[in-house]
Amino acid sequence: MLTFMFPGQGAQHRGMGAALFEQFPRQVEQANAILGYDLPALCQQSGPKLNDTAFTQPALFTVNALAEMSVRRTGVEPDFVIGHSLGEYNALLSAGVIDFETGLQLVKMRGELMARQNGKGTMIAVLDPDLAQLQALADELSPDFCIANDNSPKQLVCAGSVAAVEGASRRITAGNIGKVVPLKVSGAFHTRFMADAAAEFRQFCARFSFKPGRLPVVSNLSARPHDGRDWPERLAEHLTRPVQWRQTLAYLRQQGPMLFQEVGPGTVLTTLAKANLTLH
């Protein structure tokens, strides 16, 4: 069996998608019309704009989508699809729950709403963590500090208020709980600090139609396939709840012999898959 994995924010880099933009001019034209700017030009920029959440999300969604179109041209078809955070929208596209136009409109609004939360928190990666001690610290400091991405036994991402994250970082370092790496983000994604964005996004999602998926999409929230119900609620909830990536890979491993193929720029998810799978 085969699982396609679609990366999320953090996988973007200057020059991504250049060859794909040439292969799929019709989709690029459609994206430019929806976004209101030249997407290939954005992806060639070396300035901060590509790393601005409002621009990063539609750019990555489009590059991921074109990368999948290119892979499918070869006749390769997955049995399961997953996406990390933003990448879950590409998983929904791959499964036929949404079409390209709908997906791009959704992630455009999602990125804009999340960007508006600037200053409402921050995030850190914790490498080689003592999982029990880190969870105990998160429980103690909740709701101002929590685990936002459970990526692998070797990497967790924590988020919260700036003051709480700074304090937790000092305690993690002093207590040898793990190595702290600050992340260049504008907010505490996948936490309660995204509640305002989630409320508005729920209303926006209600304007769209969602189809039954032709492939299982394993949810970031539950690490189980989506049941296909109440998509506006699920997509809004996705902004405020943690990404269960380690648990997602564990679920897929239980389905039988599985190959994992990253579809999109970079190898972030391939690295995380190896970190999870080599420990079992």
XYZ file of C-alpha atoms in Angstrom:
280
model
C 0.000 0.000 0.000
C 1.003 3.600 -0.563
C 0.368 6.809 1.397
C 0.865 10.259 -0.103
C 2.110 12.805 2.470
C 1.627 16.538 1.826
C 3.833 19.015 3.740
C 2.607 22.120 5.509
C 3.992 25.494 6.473
C 7.745 25.406 6.949
C 8.431 23.438 3.764
C 8.363 26.560 1.579
C 11.569 27.797 -0.021
C 12.616 30.231 -2.697
C 12.241 28.754 -6.176
C 9.797 26.036 -5.192
C 7.474 24.869 -7.939
C 9.380 26.477 -10.824
C 9.288 23.396 -13.064
C 5.700 22.611 -12.044
C 4.485 26.089 -12.982
C 5.739 25.434 -16.522
C 3.998 22.045 -16.672
C 0.595 23.286 -15.532
C -0.004 26.790 -16.974
C -3.803 26.525 -16.803
C -3.781 25.825 -13.063
C -1.245 28.612 -12.492
C -3.482 31.050 -14.363
C -6.436 29.917 -12.241
C -4.412 30.359 -9.036
C -3.253 33.843 -10.039
C -6.860 34.871 -10.687
C -8.063 33.606 -7.298
C -5.135 35.019 -5.338
C -4.858 38.334 -7.161
C -1.087 38.177 -7.600
C 1.597 36.397 -9.623
C 2.239 33.171 -7.710
C 5.362 32.045 -9.643
C 6.885 35.492 -9.060
C 6.137 35.223 -5.336
C 7.886 31.864 -5.144
C 11.003 33.359 -6.739
C 11.297 36.126 -4.134
C 14.016 36.033 -1.515
C 12.270 38.535 0.777
C 9.965 37.862 3.744
C 6.730 37.720 1.753
C 6.960 34.001 0.950
C 7.263 33.316 4.696
C 4.245 35.467 5.542
C 1.475 33.048 6.565
C -1.075 34.800 4.354
C 1.079 34.073 1.278
C 2.819 30.873 2.390
C -0.342 28.825 2.702
C -1.828 29.340 -0.793
C 1.640 29.075 -2.340
C 2.334 25.726 -0.661
C -1.145 24.401 -1.376
C -0.698 25.171 -5.062
C 2.803 23.703 -5.316
C 1.681 20.562 -3.468
C -1.319 20.237 -5.775
C 0.774 20.582 -8.930
C 3.317 18.110 -7.563
C 0.541 15.565 -7.085
C -0.776 16.160 -10.595
C 2.720 15.452 -11.884
C 2.995 12.234 -9.865
C -0.418 11.011 -10.939
C 0.545 11.510 -14.582
C 2.902 8.565 -14.078
C 0.003 6.342 -13.063
C 0.847 6.204 -9.349
C -2.241 6.131 -7.126
C -2.220 6.174 -3.301
C -4.293 4.053 -0.951
C -4.263 6.680 1.819
C -3.551 10.427 1.917
C -2.344 12.567 4.813
C -1.151 16.140 5.194
C 0.652 17.954 7.960
C -1.419 20.945 9.106
C -1.970 22.983 5.911
C -1.059 19.860 3.934
C -4.315 18.233 5.023
C -6.076 20.453 2.470
C -4.015 18.795 -0.254
C -5.025 15.419 1.164
C -8.666 16.499 0.868
C -8.012 17.609 -2.707
C -6.308 14.312 -3.541
C -9.259 12.374 -2.149
C -11.797 14.436 -4.125
C -13.436 16.026 -1.066
C -12.690 19.463 -2.545
C -11.589 20.665 -5.972
C -8.556 22.838 -6.695
C -10.495 26.118 -6.812
C -12.313 25.436 -3.549
C -9.124 24.352 -1.818
C -7.275 27.474 -2.887
C -10.078 29.746 -1.700
C -10.140 27.947 1.644
C -6.394 28.129 2.264
C -6.253 31.750 1.097
C -8.782 32.713 3.770
C -7.171 30.385 6.321
C -3.780 32.012 5.799
C -5.216 35.519 6.024
C -7.105 34.755 9.235
C -4.100 33.114 10.860
C -1.864 36.015 9.825
C -4.231 38.408 11.605
C -3.376 36.661 14.879
C 0.147 38.137 14.789
C 1.514 38.638 18.275
C -0.971 36.283 19.947
C 1.687 33.743 20.803
C 4.686 31.895 19.437
C 6.057 28.373 18.916
C 9.181 26.325 19.614
C 10.418 22.933 18.474
C 11.735 20.630 21.187
C 14.245 18.099 19.880
C 15.046 14.788 21.584
C 12.500 15.539 24.301
C 11.833 13.668 27.491
C 8.212 13.075 26.515
C 6.898 12.478 30.019
C 8.544 15.579 31.485
C 7.485 17.775 28.566
C 3.889 16.602 28.835
C 3.958 17.234 32.594
C 5.224 20.775 31.961
C 2.500 21.368 29.373
C -0.129 20.095 31.815
C 1.208 22.428 34.499
C 1.266 25.525 32.282
C -1.945 24.814 30.339
C -3.733 26.616 28.721
C -0.966 29.160 28.118
C 1.531 26.533 26.918
C 0.816 23.237 25.170
C 2.051 20.646 22.687
C 0.817 21.781 19.259
C 2.454 19.196 16.947
C 3.312 15.679 18.122
C 5.586 14.997 15.173
C 7.796 12.138 16.348
C 9.475 10.832 19.503
C 12.415 12.995 18.446
C 10.517 16.227 17.746
C 7.562 17.994 19.294
C 6.366 21.529 18.649
C 5.009 23.544 21.560
C 3.077 26.800 21.480
C 1.459 29.367 23.693
C 1.701 32.938 24.881
C 5.080 34.586 24.379
C 5.670 34.823 28.134
C 4.684 31.195 28.764
C 6.795 29.856 25.897
C 9.823 31.860 27.012
C 9.434 30.602 30.570
C 8.903 27.024 29.446
C 11.943 27.238 27.168
C 14.151 28.172 30.108
C 12.793 25.284 32.176
C 13.185 22.789 29.322
C 16.815 23.796 28.852
C 17.650 23.933 32.566
C 15.988 20.583 33.228
C 17.574 18.815 30.234
C 14.084 18.025 28.948
C 15.144 18.659 25.338
C 16.807 21.068 22.947
C 14.743 24.191 22.279
C 14.646 25.658 18.767
C 12.587 28.880 18.349
C 10.376 28.874 15.250
C 9.875 31.837 12.935
C 6.089 32.002 13.138
C 3.645 34.817 13.813
C 1.325 33.019 16.215
C 0.541 29.991 18.359
C -0.970 27.761 15.676
C -3.065 24.725 16.624
C -3.915 26.168 20.041
C -6.719 28.122 21.697
C -4.959 31.309 20.538
C -6.453 30.628 17.084
C -10.027 30.617 18.430
C -11.010 33.935 16.820
C -9.643 32.812 13.459
C -11.431 29.468 13.822
C -14.805 31.089 14.484
C -14.592 33.228 11.361
C -13.184 30.379 9.291
C -16.088 28.108 10.277
C -18.533 30.611 8.770
C -16.436 30.924 5.616
C -16.219 27.133 5.131
C -20.011 26.855 5.373
C -20.267 28.567 1.961
C -18.700 25.588 0.202
C -19.773 22.081 -0.751
C -17.734 19.016 0.204
C -17.955 15.657 -1.541
C -17.523 12.125 -0.179
C -13.855 11.165 -0.409
C -12.731 8.452 -2.798
C -9.694 7.738 -0.585
C -9.263 7.646 3.199
C -7.931 10.957 4.547
C -6.377 10.385 7.953
C -7.176 13.344 10.182
C -4.558 15.411 12.022
C -7.010 15.674 14.923
C -7.893 12.047 15.524
C -5.217 10.063 13.648
C -8.116 8.159 12.089
C -9.862 8.569 8.712
C -12.267 11.498 8.473
C -15.905 10.446 8.675
C -16.899 13.003 6.021
C -19.343 14.877 8.258
C -19.548 18.548 9.260
C -16.510 19.772 7.339
C -16.830 23.445 8.412
C -16.612 22.386 12.062
C -13.726 19.972 11.444
C -11.697 22.514 9.442
C -12.263 25.227 12.039
C -11.340 22.862 14.855
C -8.151 22.023 12.973
C -6.874 25.533 13.763
C -7.159 25.162 17.532
C -6.223 21.534 18.193
C -2.837 19.779 18.000
C -1.535 17.850 15.007
C -1.302 14.155 15.921
C 1.339 13.277 13.316
C 3.133 10.532 15.268
C -0.206 8.846 15.950
C -1.221 9.212 12.294
C 1.846 7.322 11.102
C 1.283 4.671 13.778
C -2.281 4.149 12.504
C -1.100 3.768 8.914
C 1.614 1.343 9.942
C -1.101 -0.835 11.492
C -2.917 -1.100 8.138
C -0.231 -3.400 6.722
C 2.973 -2.993 4.679
C 3.058 0.690 3.766
C 5.184 2.909 1.569
C 5.199 6.654 2.223
C 5.766 9.206 -0.544
C 6.154 12.909 0.190
C 4.419 15.032 -2.457
C 5.507 18.668 -2.415
C 8.642 20.715 -1.777
C 11.342 19.435 0.544
C 11.731 16.286 2.621
C 10.436 17.392 6.032
C 7.785 14.673 6.229
C 10.109 12.003 4.878
C 12.497 12.795 7.727
C 9.655 12.617 10.266
C 8.431 9.326 8.804
C 11.881 7.801 9.179
C 12.128 9.076 12.749
C 8.804 7.394 13.583
C 9.085 4.187 11.621
C 12.655 3.248 12.477
C 11.730 3.144 16.163
C 9.299 0.254 15.647
